[in-house]
Amino acid sequence: MSGDTHRPIGHQYALAMLDGGEERVRSVAQTAGTQLTLDAFLRVHDEEPVPAFLHSALCAMSLPTKRPKDDTQPILREDGKYALAINPRPVLQNVDGKPVLKSLGVPYGAYPRVALIYLLSQAVAKRSRDVYLGRNFTEWMRRLGYQTVSYGPRGTANLMREQVDRLLACEWQIRWEGSDSGDNAFAVRDVKISNEYAGSLEKNGAFAREIRMSEVFYSHLVEHAVPLNEVAIRELKGTPTALDLYTYLAYRLPRISGDKGQMISWDQLAKHLGNEADSKRFRQTVRETMQIVSAVYPNANVDLSGRKVVLHPSPAPLERKLVGPHLRLVGPPAAETAPRSSVPKNARVVSETKKPSEPLLPFPAGSLAYGTREEAFRAIGLDKGKPWSVDGMADAFRAGFPGIKQNRTDAEWLRVWESFVIRYAERRANSGND
């Protein structure tokens, strides 16, 4: 896109969505994007945001992305007014019938990041220190967005369990010298997320269904929780650097004031993220990662093209609409075509050839087995949802989809319906239900 290639792909998709809808977005993806970023953008655009939360200190300073050479040593992150220390404390375990003190090591990678966001989100949303995990580990993994849960030495369940045990066995120290608007200085010393946690398995080998967050950690969390979008977290859950960049921007961008934004060095950004690659590789990794992050957080107005990182004021990721001066959608509703200044010339659809707008309709009522309009919905159900009943899936969709009362074009309904059907079939197949 001439004159616009420095924008992350999520910005380009958002501009295309404003100018020509999904058809225009797909056109942009063919020349500038990937199937991965396109699918992520459309899924997050389709689904209503689901609030999630993370402590502001953990948005600003991250866990390691890879296993450290000596993972028994504390993690230390420091950047001026921020300081974070995570100390892997030994835990008492029963090995061959004998009590043994063993250090599990520091948490690293994507699994503890996803687990931490889930645990803290549950505590904040329910205003309770008691966090319910699920009936079993498989159920909990699926609630975190892992539809395929495997066991065995390198299975997803055991990898997650190991990282959760590491995460909750650590002691945390946080120093925060508040200076920005809304920041309050505080210090948290030698606390655990949960004082009562002794491993993901209880004494009898059963899954520990509930943990109780420590009072000190919980009280600071409630005061310093940063809102995220759980739908976006699910899209990024496999990449630790993407999760770090998303959570850092979610905390930092809404707090910036002034039209010029703020500049930080690449070294400063590296201190905030858990990626310890060399400078050149780090820049390349972050620029590549920003493509998928921008797809799920298109309002994030960041320029990574130069020698400095430029952060511009941006709405929080829970904002449903595409807003902000960089997307030219402020004030009254968007016109039939976006303002000229927001869309490069070679990306603009000529108004004479533009198709008339599709009517906004409710999701089809009743059985999908009859009716001309229902044919397309039934075809998706038969193709993507077999062997499950199409009408059964439609009833589940009507009962569980948050935006079911909103009128949409049939193209939008079909996209949302297809995504639901695929997930429904996966869940039913994995659960073993008839």
Coordinates of C-alpha atoms in Angstrom, one line a residue:
M1 CA 0.0 0.0 0.0
S2 CA 1.8 3.0 -1.3
G3 CA 2.6 5.6 1.5
D4 CA 1.0 3.3 4.1
T5 CA 3.3 0.2 4.3
H6 CA 4.8 1.4 7.6
R7 CA 1.4 0.9 9.2
P8 CA 0.9 -2.5 11.0
I9 CA -1.4 -4.7 9.0
G10 CA -4.1 -4.4 11.6
H11 CA -4.3 -0.6 10.8
Q12 CA -4.6 -1.4 7.1
Y13 CA -7.3 -4.0 7.7
A14 CA -9.2 -1.5 9.9
L15 CA -9.0 1.2 7.3
A16 CA -10.2 -1.2 4.7
M17 CA -13.1 -2.3 6.9
L18 CA -14.2 1.3 7.2
D19 CA -13.9 1.9 3.5
G20 CA -15.2 -1.3 1.9
G21 CA -16.1 -3.9 4.5
E22 CA -14.9 -7.4 4.6
E23 CA -14.5 -7.7 0.9
R24 CA -12.0 -4.8 1.0
V25 CA -10.2 -6.3 4.0
R26 CA -9.7 -9.6 2.1
S27 CA -8.3 -7.6 -0.9
V28 CA -5.7 -6.0 1.4
A29 CA -4.8 -9.3 2.9
Q30 CA -4.0 -10.7 -0.6
T31 CA -1.4 -8.1 -1.2
A32 CA -0.1 -7.1 2.2
G33 CA -1.3 -9.5 4.9
T34 CA -1.4 -13.2 5.7
Q35 CA -4.1 -15.7 6.3
L36 CA -3.1 -15.8 10.0
T37 CA -3.5 -12.0 10.5
L38 CA -6.7 -11.9 8.4
D39 CA -8.4 -14.7 10.4
A40 CA -7.4 -13.1 13.7
F41 CA -8.6 -9.7 12.7
L42 CA -12.0 -11.0 11.5
R43 CA -12.5 -13.2 14.6
V44 CA -11.8 -10.3 17.0
H45 CA -13.8 -7.9 14.9
D46 CA -16.8 -10.4 15.0
E47 CA -16.9 -11.3 18.6
E48 CA -18.0 -9.1 21.5
P49 CA -15.0 -8.2 23.7
V50 CA -14.6 -10.3 26.9
P51 CA -12.9 -8.4 29.7
A52 CA -9.6 -9.8 31.0
F53 CA -7.1 -8.2 33.3
L54 CA -3.4 -8.2 34.2
H55 CA -1.5 -6.3 36.9
S56 CA 0.0 -3.1 35.5
A57 CA 3.5 -4.1 36.7
L58 CA 3.3 -7.4 34.7
C59 CA 2.1 -5.5 31.6
A60 CA 5.3 -3.3 31.9
M61 CA 7.7 -6.1 32.7
S62 CA 7.5 -9.6 31.4
L63 CA 8.5 -13.2 32.1
P64 CA 11.3 -14.8 30.1
T65 CA 10.2 -16.0 26.6
K66 CA 12.5 -19.0 26.8
R67 CA 13.9 -21.2 29.5
P68 CA 16.9 -19.4 31.1
K69 CA 20.2 -21.2 31.3
D70 CA 19.8 -21.4 35.1
D71 CA 16.1 -21.3 35.7
T72 CA 16.6 -21.6 39.5
Q73 CA 17.9 -18.0 39.6
P74 CA 15.5 -15.1 40.2
I75 CA 14.1 -13.0 37.3
L76 CA 14.9 -9.3 37.6
R77 CA 13.4 -6.6 35.5
E78 CA 14.3 -2.9 36.0
D79 CA 13.7 0.2 34.0
G80 CA 13.9 3.5 36.0
K81 CA 10.7 3.6 38.1
Y82 CA 9.8 0.0 37.5
A83 CA 11.4 -3.0 39.2
L84 CA 10.2 -6.6 39.3
A85 CA 11.8 -9.6 40.9
I86 CA 10.4 -13.1 40.7
N87 CA 12.2 -15.6 43.0
P88 CA 11.6 -19.3 42.5
R89 CA 11.2 -20.6 46.0
P90 CA 11.7 -24.3 46.8
V91 CA 8.5 -26.3 47.6
L92 CA 8.0 -29.4 49.7
Q93 CA 7.3 -32.4 47.5
N94 CA 6.8 -36.1 48.2
V95 CA 9.4 -38.0 46.1
D96 CA 9.4 -41.8 46.5
G97 CA 7.6 -41.5 49.8
K98 CA 10.1 -39.0 51.3
P99 CA 9.6 -35.2 51.7
V100 CA 12.0 -33.2 49.5
L101 CA 12.6 -29.5 49.1
K102 CA 12.8 -28.8 45.4
S103 CA 13.0 -25.6 43.4
L104 CA 10.7 -25.8 40.4
G105 CA 12.4 -22.9 38.6
V106 CA 11.1 -19.7 37.1
P107 CA 8.1 -19.7 34.7
Y108 CA 8.8 -19.0 31.0
G109 CA 7.1 -19.1 27.6
A110 CA 3.5 -18.6 26.6
Y111 CA 1.7 -21.0 29.0
P112 CA 2.3 -19.1 32.3
R113 CA 1.4 -15.8 30.6
V114 CA -2.0 -17.2 29.5
A115 CA -2.6 -18.9 32.9
L116 CA -1.6 -15.7 34.8
I117 CA -4.0 -13.5 32.8
Y118 CA -6.8 -16.0 33.4
L119 CA -6.2 -16.3 37.1
L120 CA -6.0 -12.5 37.6
S121 CA -9.0 -11.9 35.4
Q122 CA -11.1 -14.3 37.4
A123 CA -10.1 -12.6 40.7
V124 CA -10.8 -9.1 39.4
A125 CA -14.0 -9.9 37.6
K126 CA -15.5 -11.8 40.5
R127 CA -14.0 -9.5 43.2
S128 CA -12.8 -12.6 45.0
R129 CA -9.5 -14.1 46.1
D130 CA -10.9 -17.6 45.4
V131 CA -10.3 -18.6 41.8
Y132 CA -12.1 -21.6 40.4
L133 CA -10.1 -23.5 37.8
G134 CA -12.5 -26.2 36.6
R135 CA -13.6 -29.7 37.2
N136 CA -10.4 -31.1 35.8
F137 CA -7.3 -29.9 34.0
T138 CA -8.6 -30.6 30.6
E139 CA -11.7 -28.4 31.2
W140 CA -9.4 -25.7 32.5
M141 CA -7.2 -25.8 29.4
R142 CA -10.2 -25.5 27.2
R143 CA -11.4 -22.5 29.1
L144 CA -8.0 -21.0 28.3
G145 CA -8.6 -21.5 24.6
Y146 CA -6.7 -24.8 24.0
Q147 CA -9.2 -26.9 22.1
T148 CA -6.8 -29.8 21.7
V149 CA -5.5 -31.0 25.1
S150 CA -2.8 -33.7 25.0
Y151 CA -1.1 -35.7 27.7
G152 CA 2.3 -37.3 27.8
P153 CA 5.8 -36.0 28.5
R154 CA 5.5 -33.1 26.0
G155 CA 1.7 -32.8 25.9
T156 CA 0.0 -29.5 26.3
A157 CA -1.6 -30.4 29.6
N158 CA 1.7 -31.4 31.2
L159 CA 3.5 -28.3 29.8
M160 CA 0.9 -26.0 31.2
R161 CA 0.8 -27.8 34.6
E162 CA 4.6 -27.5 34.9
Q163 CA 4.5 -23.7 34.2
V164 CA 1.5 -23.1 36.5
D165 CA 3.4 -24.9 39.3
R166 CA 6.4 -22.7 38.7
L167 CA 4.4 -19.6 38.5
L168 CA 2.5 -20.0 41.8
A169 CA 5.6 -21.3 43.7
C170 CA 7.5 -18.1 43.1
E171 CA 7.8 -15.1 45.5
W172 CA 7.3 -11.7 43.9
Q173 CA 8.7 -8.3 44.6
I174 CA 7.4 -5.2 42.8
R175 CA 8.6 -1.6 43.1
W176 CA 6.6 1.1 41.3
E177 CA 7.4 4.8 41.6
G178 CA 4.3 6.4 40.3
S179 CA 4.7 9.6 38.2
D180 CA 2.3 9.3 35.3
S181 CA -1.4 10.2 35.6
G182 CA -3.2 7.6 37.5
D183 CA -0.1 5.9 38.8
N184 CA 0.4 5.4 42.5
A185 CA 3.7 4.5 44.0
F186 CA 3.8 1.2 45.9
A187 CA 6.0 -1.7 46.8
V188 CA 5.1 -5.4 47.2
R189 CA 7.7 -7.5 48.9
D190 CA 8.1 -11.3 49.2
V191 CA 4.6 -12.3 48.4
K192 CA 3.2 -15.3 46.5
I193 CA 0.2 -15.2 44.2
S194 CA -1.2 -17.9 46.3
N195 CA 0.2 -18.8 49.8
E196 CA -1.8 -22.0 49.9
Y197 CA -0.8 -23.4 46.5
A198 CA 1.3 -26.6 46.7
G199 CA 1.0 -27.9 43.1
S200 CA -1.6 -28.5 40.5
L201 CA -2.3 -31.9 41.9
E202 CA -3.7 -32.4 45.4
K203 CA -2.4 -35.0 47.9
N204 CA -4.6 -37.7 46.5
G205 CA -3.5 -37.0 42.9
A206 CA -6.7 -35.1 42.0
F207 CA -6.7 -31.8 40.2
A208 CA -6.6 -28.7 42.5
R209 CA -9.9 -27.1 41.3
E210 CA -9.5 -23.8 43.2
I211 CA -6.7 -21.6 44.5
R212 CA -6.9 -18.8 47.0
M213 CA -4.9 -15.7 46.0
S214 CA -2.8 -14.1 48.7
E215 CA -4.4 -11.0 50.3
V216 CA -1.4 -8.8 49.6
F217 CA -1.2 -9.7 45.9
Y218 CA -4.9 -9.5 45.5
S219 CA -5.3 -6.1 47.0
H220 CA -2.6 -4.6 44.7
L221 CA -4.1 -6.4 41.7
V222 CA -7.5 -4.8 42.2
E223 CA -6.0 -1.4 42.4
H224 CA -3.7 -1.8 39.4
A225 CA -5.5 -4.1 37.0
V226 CA -5.2 -3.2 33.3
P227 CA -8.1 -4.2 31.0
L228 CA -7.4 -6.6 28.1
N229 CA -9.6 -8.5 25.6
E230 CA -9.8 -12.2 26.3
V231 CA -10.7 -12.8 22.6
A232 CA -7.4 -11.3 21.6
I233 CA -5.5 -13.3 24.2
R234 CA -6.9 -16.5 22.7
E235 CA -5.5 -15.5 19.3
L236 CA -2.0 -14.7 20.7
K237 CA -1.8 -17.6 23.2
G238 CA 0.9 -19.5 21.4
T239 CA 3.5 -16.7 21.1
P240 CA 5.0 -15.1 24.3
T241 CA 6.4 -12.1 22.6
A242 CA 3.0 -11.3 21.0
L243 CA 1.4 -11.6 24.5
D244 CA 4.0 -9.3 26.0
L245 CA 3.7 -6.7 23.2
Y246 CA -0.1 -6.7 23.4
T247 CA -0.2 -6.3 27.2
Y248 CA 2.5 -3.6 27.2
L249 CA 0.7 -1.6 24.6
A250 CA -2.7 -2.1 26.3
Y251 CA -1.2 -0.6 29.5
R252 CA 0.9 2.1 27.9
L253 CA -1.0 3.6 24.9
P254 CA -4.2 4.7 26.7
R255 CA -2.1 6.6 29.2
I256 CA -0.2 8.7 26.7
S257 CA -1.3 12.3 26.2
G258 CA -0.3 14.9 23.5
D259 CA -0.6 14.7 19.8
K260 CA 3.2 14.0 19.3
G261 CA 3.1 10.9 21.4
Q262 CA 6.2 9.5 23.1
M263 CA 9.4 8.1 21.8
I264 CA 11.3 5.3 23.6
S265 CA 14.5 3.5 22.5
W266 CA 14.5 -0.1 21.3
D267 CA 16.6 -0.9 24.3
Q268 CA 13.9 0.5 26.6
L269 CA 11.3 -1.6 24.9
A270 CA 13.6 -4.7 25.2
K271 CA 13.8 -4.1 29.0
H272 CA 10.0 -4.2 29.2
L273 CA 9.6 -7.5 27.2
G274 CA 10.9 -10.9 28.2
N275 CA 12.7 -11.4 24.8
E276 CA 16.5 -11.3 25.3
A277 CA 17.6 -11.6 21.7
D278 CA 20.4 -9.4 20.3
S279 CA 19.3 -5.9 19.3
K280 CA 19.0 -6.5 15.5
R281 CA 17.1 -9.7 16.0
F282 CA 14.9 -8.2 18.7
R283 CA 13.8 -5.4 16.3
Q284 CA 13.0 -7.8 13.6
T285 CA 11.0 -10.1 16.0
V286 CA 9.0 -7.2 17.4
R287 CA 8.2 -5.7 13.9
E288 CA 7.0 -9.1 12.7
T289 CA 5.1 -9.8 15.9
M290 CA 3.4 -6.4 15.7
Q291 CA 1.5 -7.6 12.6
I292 CA -0.5 -10.2 14.5
V293 CA -0.8 -7.9 17.6
S294 CA -2.2 -5.1 15.4
A295 CA -4.7 -7.6 13.9
V296 CA -6.3 -8.1 17.3
Y297 CA -5.6 -4.6 18.6
P298 CA -6.0 -2.4 15.5
N299 CA -6.5 0.8 17.5
A300 CA -2.9 0.4 18.8
N301 CA -1.1 3.4 17.1
V302 CA 2.6 2.5 17.1
D303 CA 5.3 3.3 14.7
L304 CA 8.1 0.7 14.7
S305 CA 9.7 1.7 11.4
G306 CA 12.4 4.0 12.7
R307 CA 15.4 4.1 15.0
K308 CA 13.0 5.0 17.8
V309 CA 9.7 3.4 18.8
V310 CA 6.9 6.0 18.7
L311 CA 3.9 5.5 20.9
H312 CA 0.8 7.5 20.1
P313 CA -2.4 7.9 22.3
S314 CA -4.7 5.1 21.6
P315 CA -8.0 3.6 23.0
A316 CA -7.8 0.6 25.3
P317 CA -8.2 -2.8 23.5
L318 CA -11.7 -3.3 25.0
E319 CA -13.0 -0.5 22.9
R320 CA -15.4 -2.1 20.5
K321 CA -15.4 0.5 17.7
L322 CA -12.5 1.4 15.4
V323 CA -11.7 4.8 16.8
G324 CA -8.8 7.3 17.1
P325 CA -7.4 9.9 14.7
H326 CA -5.2 7.3 13.0
L327 CA -8.4 5.4 11.9
R328 CA -10.4 8.6 11.1
L329 CA -13.5 7.5 12.9
V330 CA -14.3 10.1 15.5
G331 CA -17.6 11.9 16.1
P332 CA -20.5 11.1 13.7
P333 CA -20.9 7.6 12.1
A334 CA -18.7 6.8 9.1
A335 CA -19.9 7.9 5.7
E336 CA -20.4 5.6 2.8
T337 CA -16.7 6.0 2.0
A338 CA -14.0 6.8 4.5
P339 CA -12.5 10.4 4.4
R340 CA -9.8 10.7 1.7
S341 CA -7.1 11.4 4.2
S342 CA -7.5 8.0 5.9
V343 CA -7.2 5.8 2.9
P344 CA -4.3 5.7 0.3
K345 CA -5.4 6.3 -3.2
N346 CA -4.5 2.9 -4.5
A347 CA -6.6 1.3 -1.7
R348 CA -9.8 3.2 -2.3
V349 CA -12.8 1.7 -3.9
V350 CA -14.2 3.9 -6.7
S351 CA -17.6 5.0 -5.6
E352 CA -19.1 4.4 -9.0
T353 CA -18.4 0.7 -8.8
K354 CA -19.2 0.3 -5.1
K355 CA -22.0 -2.2 -4.4
P356 CA -25.0 -1.0 -2.5
S357 CA -25.0 -1.7 1.2
E358 CA -26.5 -5.0 2.3
P359 CA -29.5 -4.9 4.6
L360 CA -29.0 -5.5 8.3
L361 CA -31.0 -8.5 9.4
P362 CA -31.4 -10.7 12.6
F363 CA -30.0 -14.2 12.7
P364 CA -32.6 -16.6 11.1
A365 CA -35.3 -17.8 13.4
G366 CA -36.6 -21.3 13.6
S367 CA -35.3 -24.3 11.6
L368 CA -32.5 -23.8 9.1
A369 CA -33.9 -26.7 7.0
Y370 CA -36.3 -24.4 5.2
G371 CA -36.2 -21.1 3.4
T372 CA -34.0 -19.5 0.7
R373 CA -32.1 -17.3 3.1
E374 CA -31.5 -20.2 5.4
E375 CA -29.8 -22.4 2.7
A376 CA -26.4 -20.8 3.1
F377 CA -26.5 -21.2 6.9
R378 CA -27.5 -24.8 6.6
A379 CA -24.7 -25.5 4.1
I380 CA -22.1 -24.3 6.6
G381 CA -23.6 -26.3 9.4
L382 CA -23.6 -29.5 7.3
D383 CA -20.1 -28.9 6.0
K384 CA -18.3 -27.6 9.1
G385 CA -20.4 -29.0 11.9
K386 CA -20.9 -32.7 10.8
P387 CA -22.1 -34.9 12.3
W388 CA -24.0 -32.6 14.7
S389 CA -27.5 -31.4 14.1
V390 CA -27.6 -28.1 12.3
D391 CA -30.7 -27.0 14.2
G392 CA -29.1 -28.0 17.5
M393 CA -26.1 -25.9 16.7
A394 CA -28.4 -23.0 15.7
D395 CA -30.2 -23.2 19.0
A396 CA -26.9 -23.2 20.9
F397 CA -25.7 -20.2 18.8
R398 CA -28.9 -18.3 19.6
A399 CA -28.5 -19.1 23.3
G400 CA -24.8 -18.4 23.7
F401 CA -23.7 -15.8 21.2
P402 CA -23.4 -12.4 23.0
G403 CA -24.3 -10.3 19.9
I404 CA -27.3 -12.4 18.9
K405 CA -29.7 -9.5 19.2
Q406 CA -27.7 -7.2 17.0
N407 CA -28.7 -6.9 13.3
R408 CA -26.0 -7.7 10.8
T409 CA -25.5 -8.2 7.1
D410 CA -25.9 -11.8 6.0
A411 CA -22.2 -11.9 5.1
E412 CA -21.3 -11.0 8.7
W413 CA -23.8 -13.5 10.1
L414 CA -22.4 -16.2 7.9
R415 CA -18.8 -15.5 9.1
V416 CA -19.8 -15.5 12.7
W417 CA -21.9 -18.6 12.3
E418 CA -19.1 -20.5 10.5
S419 CA -16.6 -19.7 13.3
F420 CA -19.1 -20.8 15.9
V421 CA -19.9 -24.1 14.1
I422 CA -16.3 -25.0 13.8
R423 CA -15.7 -24.4 17.5
Y424 CA -18.9 -26.2 18.4
A425 CA -17.9 -29.3 16.5
E426 CA -14.4 -29.3 18.0
R427 CA -15.8 -29.0 21.5
R428 CA -18.3 -31.8 21.0
A429 CA -15.8 -34.1 19.4
N430 CA -13.3 -33.6 22.2
S431 CA -15.9 -34.0 24.9
G432 CA -17.0 -37.4 23.5
N433 CA -20.7 -36.4 23.8
D434 CA -23.3 -37.7 21.3

